[in-house]
Tab-separated table of C-alpha atoms and ligand atoms in Angstrom:
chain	number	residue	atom	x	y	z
V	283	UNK	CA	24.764	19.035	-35.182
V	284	UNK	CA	25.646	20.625	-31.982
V	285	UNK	CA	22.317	19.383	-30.565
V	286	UNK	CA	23.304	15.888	-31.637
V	287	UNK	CA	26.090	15.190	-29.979
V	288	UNK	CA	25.161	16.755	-26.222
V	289	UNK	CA	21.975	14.532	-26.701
V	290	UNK	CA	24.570	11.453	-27.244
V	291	UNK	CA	26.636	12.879	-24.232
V	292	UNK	CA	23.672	12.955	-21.956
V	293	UNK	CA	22.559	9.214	-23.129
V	294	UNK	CA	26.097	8.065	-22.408
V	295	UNK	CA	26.764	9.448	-19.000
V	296	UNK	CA	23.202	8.502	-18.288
V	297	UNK	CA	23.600	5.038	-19.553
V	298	UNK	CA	27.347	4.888	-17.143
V	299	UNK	CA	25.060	6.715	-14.111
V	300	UNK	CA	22.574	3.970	-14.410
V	301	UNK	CA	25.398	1.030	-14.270
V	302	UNK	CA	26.764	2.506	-11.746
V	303	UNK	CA	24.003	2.713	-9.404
V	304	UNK	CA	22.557	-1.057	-8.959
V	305	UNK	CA	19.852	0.343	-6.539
V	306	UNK	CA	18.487	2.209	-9.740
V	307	UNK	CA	18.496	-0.562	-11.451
V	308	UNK	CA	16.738	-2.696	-9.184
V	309	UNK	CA	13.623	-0.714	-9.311
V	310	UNK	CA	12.720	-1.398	-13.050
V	311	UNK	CA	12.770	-5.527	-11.963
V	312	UNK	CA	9.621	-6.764	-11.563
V	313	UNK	CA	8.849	-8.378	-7.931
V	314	UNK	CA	7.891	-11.604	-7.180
V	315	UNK	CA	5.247	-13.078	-4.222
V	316	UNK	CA	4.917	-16.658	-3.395
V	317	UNK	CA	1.580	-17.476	-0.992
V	318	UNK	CA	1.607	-21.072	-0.206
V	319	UNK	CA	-0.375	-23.848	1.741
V	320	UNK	CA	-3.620	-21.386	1.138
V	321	UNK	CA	-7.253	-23.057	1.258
V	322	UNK	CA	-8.022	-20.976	-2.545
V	323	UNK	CA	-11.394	-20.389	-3.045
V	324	UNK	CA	-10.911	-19.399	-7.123
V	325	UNK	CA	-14.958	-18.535	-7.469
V	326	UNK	CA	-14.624	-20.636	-10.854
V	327	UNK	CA	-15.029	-23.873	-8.855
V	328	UNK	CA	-18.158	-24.062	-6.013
V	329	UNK	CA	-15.499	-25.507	-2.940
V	330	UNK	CA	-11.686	-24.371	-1.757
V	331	UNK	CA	-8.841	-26.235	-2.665
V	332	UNK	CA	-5.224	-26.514	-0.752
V	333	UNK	CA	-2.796	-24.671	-3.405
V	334	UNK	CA	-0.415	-21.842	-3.422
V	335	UNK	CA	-0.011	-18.990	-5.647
V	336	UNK	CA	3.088	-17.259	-7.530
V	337	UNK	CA	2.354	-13.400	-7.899
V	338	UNK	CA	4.888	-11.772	-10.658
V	339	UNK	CA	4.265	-7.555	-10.267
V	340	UNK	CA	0.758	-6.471	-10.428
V	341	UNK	CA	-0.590	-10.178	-11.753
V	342	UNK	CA	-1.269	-13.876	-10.867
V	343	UNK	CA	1.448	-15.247	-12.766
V	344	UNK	CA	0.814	-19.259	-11.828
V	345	UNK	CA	-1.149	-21.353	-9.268
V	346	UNK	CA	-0.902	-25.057	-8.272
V	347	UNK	CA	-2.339	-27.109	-6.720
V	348	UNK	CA	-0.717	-30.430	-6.713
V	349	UNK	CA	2.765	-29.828	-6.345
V	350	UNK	CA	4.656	-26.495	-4.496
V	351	UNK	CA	5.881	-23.407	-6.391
V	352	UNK	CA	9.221	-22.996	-6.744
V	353	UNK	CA	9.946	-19.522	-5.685
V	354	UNK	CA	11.800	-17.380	-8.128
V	355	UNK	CA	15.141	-15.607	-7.135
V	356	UNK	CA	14.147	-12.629	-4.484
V	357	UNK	CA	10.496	-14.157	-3.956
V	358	UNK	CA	9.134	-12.774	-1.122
V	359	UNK	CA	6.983	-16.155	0.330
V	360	UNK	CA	4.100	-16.448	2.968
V	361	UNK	CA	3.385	-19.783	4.324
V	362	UNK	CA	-0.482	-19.239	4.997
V	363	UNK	CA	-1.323	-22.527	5.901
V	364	UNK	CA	-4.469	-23.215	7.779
V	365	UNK	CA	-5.698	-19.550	5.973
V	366	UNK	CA	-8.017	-18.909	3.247
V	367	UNK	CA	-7.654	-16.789	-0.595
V	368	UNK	CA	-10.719	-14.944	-1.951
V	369	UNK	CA	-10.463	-12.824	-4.945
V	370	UNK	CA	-10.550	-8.671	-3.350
V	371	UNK	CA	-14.232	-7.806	-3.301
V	372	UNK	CA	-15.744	-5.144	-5.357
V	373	UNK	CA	-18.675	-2.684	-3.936
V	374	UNK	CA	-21.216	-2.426	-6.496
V	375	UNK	CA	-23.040	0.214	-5.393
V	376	UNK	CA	-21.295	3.431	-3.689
V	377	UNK	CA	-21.195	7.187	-3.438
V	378	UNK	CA	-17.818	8.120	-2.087
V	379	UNK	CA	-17.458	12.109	-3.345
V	380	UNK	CA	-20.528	13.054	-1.206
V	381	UNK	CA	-17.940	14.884	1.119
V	382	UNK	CA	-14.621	16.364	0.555
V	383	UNK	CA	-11.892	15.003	-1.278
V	384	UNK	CA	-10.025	13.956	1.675
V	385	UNK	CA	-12.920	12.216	3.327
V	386	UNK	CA	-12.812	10.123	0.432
V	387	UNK	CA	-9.632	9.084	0.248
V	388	UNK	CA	-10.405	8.439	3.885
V	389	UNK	CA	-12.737	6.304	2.837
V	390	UNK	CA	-11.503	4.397	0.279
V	391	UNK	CA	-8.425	3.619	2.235
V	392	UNK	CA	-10.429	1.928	5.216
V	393	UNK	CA	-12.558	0.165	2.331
V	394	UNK	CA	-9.171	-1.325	1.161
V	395	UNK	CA	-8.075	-2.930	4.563
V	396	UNK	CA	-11.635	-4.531	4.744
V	397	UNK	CA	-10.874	-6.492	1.691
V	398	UNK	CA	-12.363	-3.888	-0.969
V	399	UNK	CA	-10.047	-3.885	-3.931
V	400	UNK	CA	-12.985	-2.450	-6.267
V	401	UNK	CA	-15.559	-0.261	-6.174
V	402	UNK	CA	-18.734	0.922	-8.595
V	403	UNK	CA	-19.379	4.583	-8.267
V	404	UNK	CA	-22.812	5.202	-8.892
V	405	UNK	CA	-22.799	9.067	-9.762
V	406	UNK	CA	-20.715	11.687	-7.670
V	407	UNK	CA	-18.488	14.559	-8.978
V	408	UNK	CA	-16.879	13.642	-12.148
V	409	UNK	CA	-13.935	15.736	-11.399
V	410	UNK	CA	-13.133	14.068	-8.260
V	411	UNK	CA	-13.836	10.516	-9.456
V	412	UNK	CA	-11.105	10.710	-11.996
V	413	UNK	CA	-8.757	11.863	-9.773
V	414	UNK	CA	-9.534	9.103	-7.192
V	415	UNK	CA	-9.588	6.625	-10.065
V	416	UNK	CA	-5.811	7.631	-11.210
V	417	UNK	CA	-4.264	7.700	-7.937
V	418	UNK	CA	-5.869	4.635	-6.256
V	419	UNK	CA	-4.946	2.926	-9.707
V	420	UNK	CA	-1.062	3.925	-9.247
V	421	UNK	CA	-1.141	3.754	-5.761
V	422	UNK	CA	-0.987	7.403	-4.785
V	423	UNK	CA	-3.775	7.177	-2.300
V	424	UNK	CA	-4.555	3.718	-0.704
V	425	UNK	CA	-7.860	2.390	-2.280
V	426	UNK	CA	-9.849	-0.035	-4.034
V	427	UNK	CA	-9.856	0.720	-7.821
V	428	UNK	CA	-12.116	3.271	-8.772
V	429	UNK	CA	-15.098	2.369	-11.600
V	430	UNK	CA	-17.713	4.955	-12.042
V	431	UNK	CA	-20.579	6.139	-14.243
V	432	UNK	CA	-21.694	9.628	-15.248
V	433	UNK	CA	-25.294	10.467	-14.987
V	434	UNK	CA	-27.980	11.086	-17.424
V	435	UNK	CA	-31.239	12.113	-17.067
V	436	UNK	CA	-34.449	14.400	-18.305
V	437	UNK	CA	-34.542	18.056	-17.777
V	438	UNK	CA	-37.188	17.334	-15.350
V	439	UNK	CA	-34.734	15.840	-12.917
V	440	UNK	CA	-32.204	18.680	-12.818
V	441	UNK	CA	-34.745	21.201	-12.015
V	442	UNK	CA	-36.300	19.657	-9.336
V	443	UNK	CA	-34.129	17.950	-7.340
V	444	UNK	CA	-30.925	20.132	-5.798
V	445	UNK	CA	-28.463	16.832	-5.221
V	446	UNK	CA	-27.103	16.923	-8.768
V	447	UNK	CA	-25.932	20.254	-8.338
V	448	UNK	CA	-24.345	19.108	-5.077
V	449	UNK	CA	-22.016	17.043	-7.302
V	450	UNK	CA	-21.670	19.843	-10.184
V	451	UNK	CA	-20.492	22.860	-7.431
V	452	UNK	CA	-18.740	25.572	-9.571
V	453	UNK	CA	-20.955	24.432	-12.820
V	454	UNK	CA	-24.339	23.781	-13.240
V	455	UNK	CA	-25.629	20.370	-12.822
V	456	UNK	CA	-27.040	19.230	-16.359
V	457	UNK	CA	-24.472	21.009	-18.279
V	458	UNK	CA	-21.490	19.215	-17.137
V	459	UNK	CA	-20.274	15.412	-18.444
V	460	UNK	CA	-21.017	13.715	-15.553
V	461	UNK	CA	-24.592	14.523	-14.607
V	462	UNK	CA	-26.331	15.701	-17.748
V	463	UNK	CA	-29.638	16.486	-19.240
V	464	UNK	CA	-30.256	14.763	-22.235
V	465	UNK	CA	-33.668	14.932	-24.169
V	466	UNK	CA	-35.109	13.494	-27.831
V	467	UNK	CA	-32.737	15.820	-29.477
V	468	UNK	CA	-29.960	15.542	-27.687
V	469	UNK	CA	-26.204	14.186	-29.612
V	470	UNK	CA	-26.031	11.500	-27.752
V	471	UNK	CA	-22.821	10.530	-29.182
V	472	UNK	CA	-21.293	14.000	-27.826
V	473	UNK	CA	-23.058	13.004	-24.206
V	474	UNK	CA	-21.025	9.654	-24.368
V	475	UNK	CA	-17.819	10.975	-25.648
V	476	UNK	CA	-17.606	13.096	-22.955
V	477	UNK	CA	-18.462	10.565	-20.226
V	478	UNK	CA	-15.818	8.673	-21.525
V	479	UNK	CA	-13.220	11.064	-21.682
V	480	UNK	CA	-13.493	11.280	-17.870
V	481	UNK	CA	-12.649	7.933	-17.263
V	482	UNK	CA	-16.426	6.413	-17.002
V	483	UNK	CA	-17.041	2.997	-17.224
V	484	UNK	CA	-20.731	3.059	-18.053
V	485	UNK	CA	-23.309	5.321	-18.238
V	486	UNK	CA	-26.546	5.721	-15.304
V	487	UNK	CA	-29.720	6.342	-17.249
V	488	UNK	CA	-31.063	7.662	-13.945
V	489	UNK	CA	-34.802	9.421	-14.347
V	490	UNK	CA	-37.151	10.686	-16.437
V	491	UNK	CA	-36.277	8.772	-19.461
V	492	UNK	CA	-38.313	6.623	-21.537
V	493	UNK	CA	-38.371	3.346	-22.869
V	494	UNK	CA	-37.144	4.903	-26.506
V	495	UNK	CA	-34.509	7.197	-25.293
V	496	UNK	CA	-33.293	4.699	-23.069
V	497	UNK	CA	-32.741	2.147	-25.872
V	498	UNK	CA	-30.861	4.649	-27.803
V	499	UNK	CA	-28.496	5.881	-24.924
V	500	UNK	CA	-28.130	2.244	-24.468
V	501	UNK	CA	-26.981	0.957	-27.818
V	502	UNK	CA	-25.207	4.534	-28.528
V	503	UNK	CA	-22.726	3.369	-24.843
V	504	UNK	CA	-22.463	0.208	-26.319
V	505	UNK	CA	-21.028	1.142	-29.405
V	506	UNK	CA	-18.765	3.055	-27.477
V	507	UNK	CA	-17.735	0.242	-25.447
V	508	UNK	CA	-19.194	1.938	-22.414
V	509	UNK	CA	-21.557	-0.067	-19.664
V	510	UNK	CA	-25.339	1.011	-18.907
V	511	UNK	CA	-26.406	0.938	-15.504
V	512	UNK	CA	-29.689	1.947	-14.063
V	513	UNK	CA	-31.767	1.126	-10.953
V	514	UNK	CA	-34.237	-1.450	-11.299
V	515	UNK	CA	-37.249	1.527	-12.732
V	516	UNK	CA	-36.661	4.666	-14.296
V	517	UNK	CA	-39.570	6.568	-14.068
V	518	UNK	CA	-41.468	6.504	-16.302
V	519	UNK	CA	-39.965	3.291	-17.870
V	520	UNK	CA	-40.519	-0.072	-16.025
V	521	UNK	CA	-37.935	-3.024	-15.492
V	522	UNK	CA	-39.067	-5.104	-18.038
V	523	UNK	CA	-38.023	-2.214	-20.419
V	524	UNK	CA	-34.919	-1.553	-18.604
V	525	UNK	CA	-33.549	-4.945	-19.432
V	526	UNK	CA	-34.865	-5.218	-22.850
V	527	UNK	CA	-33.449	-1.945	-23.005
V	528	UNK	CA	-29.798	-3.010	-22.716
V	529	UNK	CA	-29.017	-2.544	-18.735
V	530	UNK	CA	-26.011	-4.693	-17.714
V	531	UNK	CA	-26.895	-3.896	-13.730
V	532	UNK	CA	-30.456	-3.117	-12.712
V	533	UNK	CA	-29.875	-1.496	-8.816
V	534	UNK	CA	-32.249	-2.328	-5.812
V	535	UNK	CA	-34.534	-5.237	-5.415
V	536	UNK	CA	-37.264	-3.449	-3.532
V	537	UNK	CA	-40.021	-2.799	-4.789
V	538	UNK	CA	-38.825	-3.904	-8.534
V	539	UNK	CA	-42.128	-6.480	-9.345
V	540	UNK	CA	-44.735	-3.476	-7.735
V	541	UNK	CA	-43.249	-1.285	-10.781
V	542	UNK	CA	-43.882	-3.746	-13.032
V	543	UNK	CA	-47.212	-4.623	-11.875
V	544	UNK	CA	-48.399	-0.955	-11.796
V	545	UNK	CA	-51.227	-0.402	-13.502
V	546	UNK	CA	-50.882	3.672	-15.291
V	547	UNK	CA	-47.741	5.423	-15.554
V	548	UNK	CA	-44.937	5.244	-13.304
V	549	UNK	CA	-43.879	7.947	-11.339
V	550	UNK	CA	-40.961	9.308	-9.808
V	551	UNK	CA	-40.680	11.321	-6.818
V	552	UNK	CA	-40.613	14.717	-8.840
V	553	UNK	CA	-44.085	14.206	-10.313
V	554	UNK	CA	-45.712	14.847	-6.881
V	555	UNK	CA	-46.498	18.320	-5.225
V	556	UNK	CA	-45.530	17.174	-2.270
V	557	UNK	CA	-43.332	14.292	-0.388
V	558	UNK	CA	-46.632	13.357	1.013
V	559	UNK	CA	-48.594	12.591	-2.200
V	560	UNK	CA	-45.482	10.229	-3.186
V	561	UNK	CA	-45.438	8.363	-0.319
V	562	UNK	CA	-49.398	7.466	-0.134
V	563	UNK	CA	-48.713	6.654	-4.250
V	564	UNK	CA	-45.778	4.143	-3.670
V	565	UNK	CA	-47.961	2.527	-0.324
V	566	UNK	CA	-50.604	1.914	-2.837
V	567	UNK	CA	-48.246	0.294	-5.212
V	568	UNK	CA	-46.215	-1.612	-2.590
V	569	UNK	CA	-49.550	-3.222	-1.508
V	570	UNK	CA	-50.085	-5.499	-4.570
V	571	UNK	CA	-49.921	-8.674	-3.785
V	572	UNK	CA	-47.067	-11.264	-5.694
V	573	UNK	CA	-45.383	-14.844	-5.475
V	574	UNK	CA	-42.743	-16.175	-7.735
V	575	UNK	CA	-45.787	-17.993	-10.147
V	576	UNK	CA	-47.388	-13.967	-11.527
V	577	UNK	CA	-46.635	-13.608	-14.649
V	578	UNK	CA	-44.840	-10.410	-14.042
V	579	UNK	CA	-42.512	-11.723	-11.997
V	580	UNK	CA	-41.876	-14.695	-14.013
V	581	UNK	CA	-41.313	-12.963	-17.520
V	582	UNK	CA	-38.989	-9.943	-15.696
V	583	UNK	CA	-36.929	-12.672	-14.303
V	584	UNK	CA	-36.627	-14.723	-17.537
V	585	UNK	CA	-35.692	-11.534	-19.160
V	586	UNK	CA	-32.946	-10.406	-17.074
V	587	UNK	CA	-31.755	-13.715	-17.565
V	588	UNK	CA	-31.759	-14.002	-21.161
V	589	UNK	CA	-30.350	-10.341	-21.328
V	590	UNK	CA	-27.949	-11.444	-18.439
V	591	UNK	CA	-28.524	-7.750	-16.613
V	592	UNK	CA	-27.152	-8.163	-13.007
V	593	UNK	CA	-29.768	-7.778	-10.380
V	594	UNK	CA	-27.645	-5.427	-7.797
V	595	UNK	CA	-29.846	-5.890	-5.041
V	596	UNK	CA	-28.589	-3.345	-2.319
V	597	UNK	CA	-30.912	-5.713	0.424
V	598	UNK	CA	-27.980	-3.267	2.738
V	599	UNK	CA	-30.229	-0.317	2.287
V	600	UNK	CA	-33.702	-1.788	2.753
V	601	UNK	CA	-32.367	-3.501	6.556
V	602	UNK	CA	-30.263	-0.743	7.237
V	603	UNK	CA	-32.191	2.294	7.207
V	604	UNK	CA	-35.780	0.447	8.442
V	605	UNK	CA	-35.343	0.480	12.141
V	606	UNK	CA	-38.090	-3.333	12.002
V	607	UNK	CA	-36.326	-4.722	9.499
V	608	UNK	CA	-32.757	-4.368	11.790
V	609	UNK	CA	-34.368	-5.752	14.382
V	610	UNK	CA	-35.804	-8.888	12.450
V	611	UNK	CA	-35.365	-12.352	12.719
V	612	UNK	CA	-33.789	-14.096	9.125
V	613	UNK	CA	-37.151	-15.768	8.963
V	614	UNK	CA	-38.979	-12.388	9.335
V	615	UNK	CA	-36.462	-10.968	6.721
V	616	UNK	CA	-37.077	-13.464	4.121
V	617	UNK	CA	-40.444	-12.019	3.671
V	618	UNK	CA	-39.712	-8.557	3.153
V	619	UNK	CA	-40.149	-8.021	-0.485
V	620	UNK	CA	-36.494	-7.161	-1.665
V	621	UNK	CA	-35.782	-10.544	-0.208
V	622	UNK	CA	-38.027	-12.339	-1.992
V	623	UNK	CA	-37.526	-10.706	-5.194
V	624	UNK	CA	-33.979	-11.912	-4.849
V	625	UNK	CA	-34.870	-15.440	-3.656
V	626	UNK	CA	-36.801	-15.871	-6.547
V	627	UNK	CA	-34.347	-14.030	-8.957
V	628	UNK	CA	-31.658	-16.306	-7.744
V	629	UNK	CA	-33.835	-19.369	-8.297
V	630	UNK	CA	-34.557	-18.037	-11.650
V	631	UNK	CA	-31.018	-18.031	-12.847
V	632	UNK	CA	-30.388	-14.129	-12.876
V	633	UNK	CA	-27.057	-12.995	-12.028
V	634	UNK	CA	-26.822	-10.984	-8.297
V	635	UNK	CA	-24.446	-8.585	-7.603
V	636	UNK	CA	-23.450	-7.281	-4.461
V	637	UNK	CA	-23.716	-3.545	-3.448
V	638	UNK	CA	-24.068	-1.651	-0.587
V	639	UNK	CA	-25.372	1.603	-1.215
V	640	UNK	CA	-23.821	2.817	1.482
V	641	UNK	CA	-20.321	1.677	1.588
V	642	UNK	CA	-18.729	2.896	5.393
V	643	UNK	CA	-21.027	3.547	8.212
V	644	UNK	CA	-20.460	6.319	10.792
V	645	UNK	CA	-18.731	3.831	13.139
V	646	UNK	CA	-16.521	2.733	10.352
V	647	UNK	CA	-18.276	-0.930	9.424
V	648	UNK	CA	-17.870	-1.539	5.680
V	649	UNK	CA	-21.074	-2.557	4.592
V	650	UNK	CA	-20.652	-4.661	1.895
V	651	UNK	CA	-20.297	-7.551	4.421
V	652	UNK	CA	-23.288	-7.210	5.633
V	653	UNK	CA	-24.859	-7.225	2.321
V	654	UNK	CA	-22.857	-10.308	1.434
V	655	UNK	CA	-24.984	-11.802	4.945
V	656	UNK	CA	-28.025	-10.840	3.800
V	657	UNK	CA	-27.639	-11.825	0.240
V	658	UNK	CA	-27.286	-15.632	1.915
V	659	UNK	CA	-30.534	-15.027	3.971
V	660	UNK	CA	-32.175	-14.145	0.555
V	661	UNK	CA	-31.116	-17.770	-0.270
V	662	UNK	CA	-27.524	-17.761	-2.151
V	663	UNK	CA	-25.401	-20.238	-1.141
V	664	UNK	CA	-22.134	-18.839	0.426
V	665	UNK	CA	-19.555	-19.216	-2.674
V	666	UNK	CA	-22.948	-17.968	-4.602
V	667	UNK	CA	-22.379	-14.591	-1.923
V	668	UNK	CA	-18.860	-14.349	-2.737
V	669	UNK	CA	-19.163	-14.603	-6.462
V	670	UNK	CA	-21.691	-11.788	-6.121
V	671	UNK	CA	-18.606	-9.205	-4.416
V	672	UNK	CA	-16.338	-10.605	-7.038
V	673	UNK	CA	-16.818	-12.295	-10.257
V	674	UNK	CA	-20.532	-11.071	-10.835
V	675	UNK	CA	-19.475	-7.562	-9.996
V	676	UNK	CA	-16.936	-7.602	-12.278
V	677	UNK	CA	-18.909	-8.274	-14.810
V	678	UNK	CA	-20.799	-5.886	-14.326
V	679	UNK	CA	-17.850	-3.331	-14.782
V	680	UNK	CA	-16.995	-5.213	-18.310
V	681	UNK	CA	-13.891	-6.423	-16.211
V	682	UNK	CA	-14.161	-9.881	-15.728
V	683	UNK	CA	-10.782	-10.641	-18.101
V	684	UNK	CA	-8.472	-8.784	-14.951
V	685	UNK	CA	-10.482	-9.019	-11.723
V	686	UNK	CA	-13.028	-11.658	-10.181
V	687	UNK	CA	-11.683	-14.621	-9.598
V	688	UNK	CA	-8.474	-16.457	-9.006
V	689	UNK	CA	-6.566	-17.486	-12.547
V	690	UNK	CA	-3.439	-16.789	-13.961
V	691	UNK	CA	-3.114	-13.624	-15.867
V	692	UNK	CA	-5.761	-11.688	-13.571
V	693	UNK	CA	-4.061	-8.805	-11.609
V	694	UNK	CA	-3.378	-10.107	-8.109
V	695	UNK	CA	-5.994	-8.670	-5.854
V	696	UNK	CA	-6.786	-10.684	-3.061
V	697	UNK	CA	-8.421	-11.314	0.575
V	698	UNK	CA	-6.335	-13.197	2.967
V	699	UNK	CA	-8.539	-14.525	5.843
V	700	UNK	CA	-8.064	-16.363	9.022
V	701	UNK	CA	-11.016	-18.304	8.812
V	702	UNK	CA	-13.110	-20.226	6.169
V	703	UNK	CA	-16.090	-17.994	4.555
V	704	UNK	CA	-17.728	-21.162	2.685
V	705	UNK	CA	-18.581	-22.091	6.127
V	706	UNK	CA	-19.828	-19.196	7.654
V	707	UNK	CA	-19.333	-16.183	5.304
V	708	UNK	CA	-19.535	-13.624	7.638
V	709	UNK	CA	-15.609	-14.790	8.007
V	710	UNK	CA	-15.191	-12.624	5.133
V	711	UNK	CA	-14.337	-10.200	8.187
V	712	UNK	CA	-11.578	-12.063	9.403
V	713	UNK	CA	-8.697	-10.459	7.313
V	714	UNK	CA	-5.312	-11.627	7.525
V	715	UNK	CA	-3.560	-9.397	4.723
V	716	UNK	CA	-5.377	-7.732	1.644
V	717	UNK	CA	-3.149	-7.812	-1.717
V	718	UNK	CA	-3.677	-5.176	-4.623
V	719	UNK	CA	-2.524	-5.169	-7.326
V	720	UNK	CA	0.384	-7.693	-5.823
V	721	UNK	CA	1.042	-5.337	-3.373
V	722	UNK	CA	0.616	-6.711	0.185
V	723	UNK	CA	-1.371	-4.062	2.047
V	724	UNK	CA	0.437	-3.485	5.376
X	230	ZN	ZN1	-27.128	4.728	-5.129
């Protein structure tokens, strides 16, 4: 009884605390943003439009087009005429706890103010992921929303390569949720579970898996509602089985039709005695000759298509760490064979993401604009570029209901830029303000 009524006390003084003190109050009311005169560029339609936008707390509440918003009581309002509104851009393709925790969050804040407001991890430390994911998602550290996957792979992998256990310090890589060894016999329902509990968005079938296993990882995710991501091959299973597989992003163009083509098994980089013996292997295989009429090519394509897996190209990686290929002409480039696997992908109808691989370079660039560059020299059309940072990518994180594109109901995260990037979309650079979550970033 006693308990009773000092629990009524406390709620009534609280309740007479809380009327007292307006400021309090305040707080819990949910803040309104008003951008007006704005070229938008939606990525639903192919061109801009003139329109403004009405941001209510963390969403896109309203946008028109035809006639001006009238700003609700307290509206904070920013006349952007003669500027442009993309939805934020998402990374496909990152590593961001290869350092310390710090140097992440680093990292993640500089990705922000270049327009990131989403990023894929690929496979890092679980631990750290899920910490970056909370606080970047509440605003604790400054950052791009976090998406990641675990890892899963053969025994094979774990004991021959040491970066896993770079990522599993204080365990042992294979044993821990997110980078584990999974064979035949593995519960592969426990091995989800587990990924899942950690905040994972997908699973990374990553090596020494085959075509069975993979299928059965892939539809034991999906009945978990988790993604499967994968690179383009996973030794010893080629693309074509990756896709029919269940993959809903296949990673890097290069060299994707050679693995098809190959003639024998294919093999990773742990099934040679030396780095040597690998590299005169994969020169052999990168010397087969292909256009966009082999077969191969043709029926990998029309899969990916069909099974709409997202061709995350990572054309970044290929120019960036190939000293000729920097140094290249566009014409020159459009040769190399990542580019024309994604010329003809495009062509073909498959979805392309956009991912760097390699999201901040040492002089701070953020390299998913330069990917978004070389994705047009490849042959997508500029809003075809943009779509790849934003609504592709966000399909390919199973979020394409909150983030992507510009509609009501989808959480507010937007690039403000000076300058139009349907006409040259290297303007993606040009930032006037990045929004997150309706939060202007200052
Ligand atoms: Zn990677």
């Amino acid at each position: 009884m006693r308990k009773t009524v000092s629990l009524f006390a406390f709620l009534v003084l609280s309740t007479i605390a809380y009327s007292q003190n307006p400021a309090t109050a305040d707080t819990s009311e949910v803040s309104y943003v008003v951008l007006k005169n704005a070229t938008l560029i939606d990525a639903v339609s192919d061109t801009g439009k003139k329109g403004s936008l009405l941001i209510k707390g963390e969403r896109i509440e309203a946008l028109s087009y035809d006639r001006p918003i009238t700003p609700p009581k307290g509206a904070v309002v920013y006349d952007l005429e003669g500027k442009y509104i993309i939805p934020g851009l998402i990374d496909a393709h990152v590593h961001i706890t290869h350092g310390t925790l710090k140097e992440a969050q680093d990292q993640l804040q500089k990705a922000l103010k270049a327009g990131i407001t989403g990023v894929r991890d690929m496979g890092g430390d679980g631990r750290m992921l899920t910490l970056l994911q909370k606080n970047t998602k509440i605003g604790e550290d400054m950052g791009p929303d976090v998406f990641f996957s675990t890892i899963i792979a053969g025994p094979e992998f774990f004991a021959k390569d040491p970066r896993p256990q770079d990522v599993a310090k204080g365990a042992i890589a294979g044993q821990v949720p997110w980078v584990k060894a999974i064979t035949d016999t593995t519960d592969l329902r426990q091995v989800i579970a587990e990924a899942k509990g950690l905040g994972a968005t997908a699973i990374k079938v990553y090596l020494n898996i085959d075509k069975h296993l993979f299928k059965k990882v892939a539809a034991e995710a999906k009945r978990q509602h988790l993604k499967v991501w994968a690179h383009g091959v996973v030794p010893p299973t080629k693309p074509l089985d990756i896709t029919k597989g269940g993959a809903n992003v296949m990673s890097h163009a290069g060299s994707l039709i050679q693995y098809q083509m190959a003639k024998g098994p294919i093999k990773g980089r742990h099934d040679f005695e030396s780095r040597e013996k690998a590299a005169e292997w994969k020169a052999k295989l990168d010397a087969v000759k292909w256009d966009e009429n082999t077969p191969e090519v043709v029926q990998l394509f029309e899969a990916m298509k069909k099974n709409h897996s997202i061709l995350d190209a990572t054309l970044f990686v290929y120019y960036y760490f190939k000293e000729d290929l920097k140094n290249m002409e566009e014409d020159a480039l459009r040769q190399v064979d990542a580019f024309r696997a994604v010329t003809i992908a495009y062509d073909m109808g498959v979805k392309i993401g956009a991912g760097s691989d390699h999201m901040i370079s040492e002089d701070g660039t953020l390299n998913l604009h330069t990917e978004l560059k070389l994705l047009t020299t490849a042959g997508l059309s500029n809003i075809d570029a943009l779509r790849a940072a934003t609504i592709v990518n966000a399909e390919g994180l199973g979020e394409e209901k909150q983030i992507g594109t510009i509609e009501s109901g989808k959480l507010a995260n937007l690039v403000i830029l000076n300058t139009d990037p349907l006409e040259n979309i290297e303007n993606t650079l040009d930032i006037k303000y990045v929004v997150k979550r309706g939060v202007i970033i200052p």
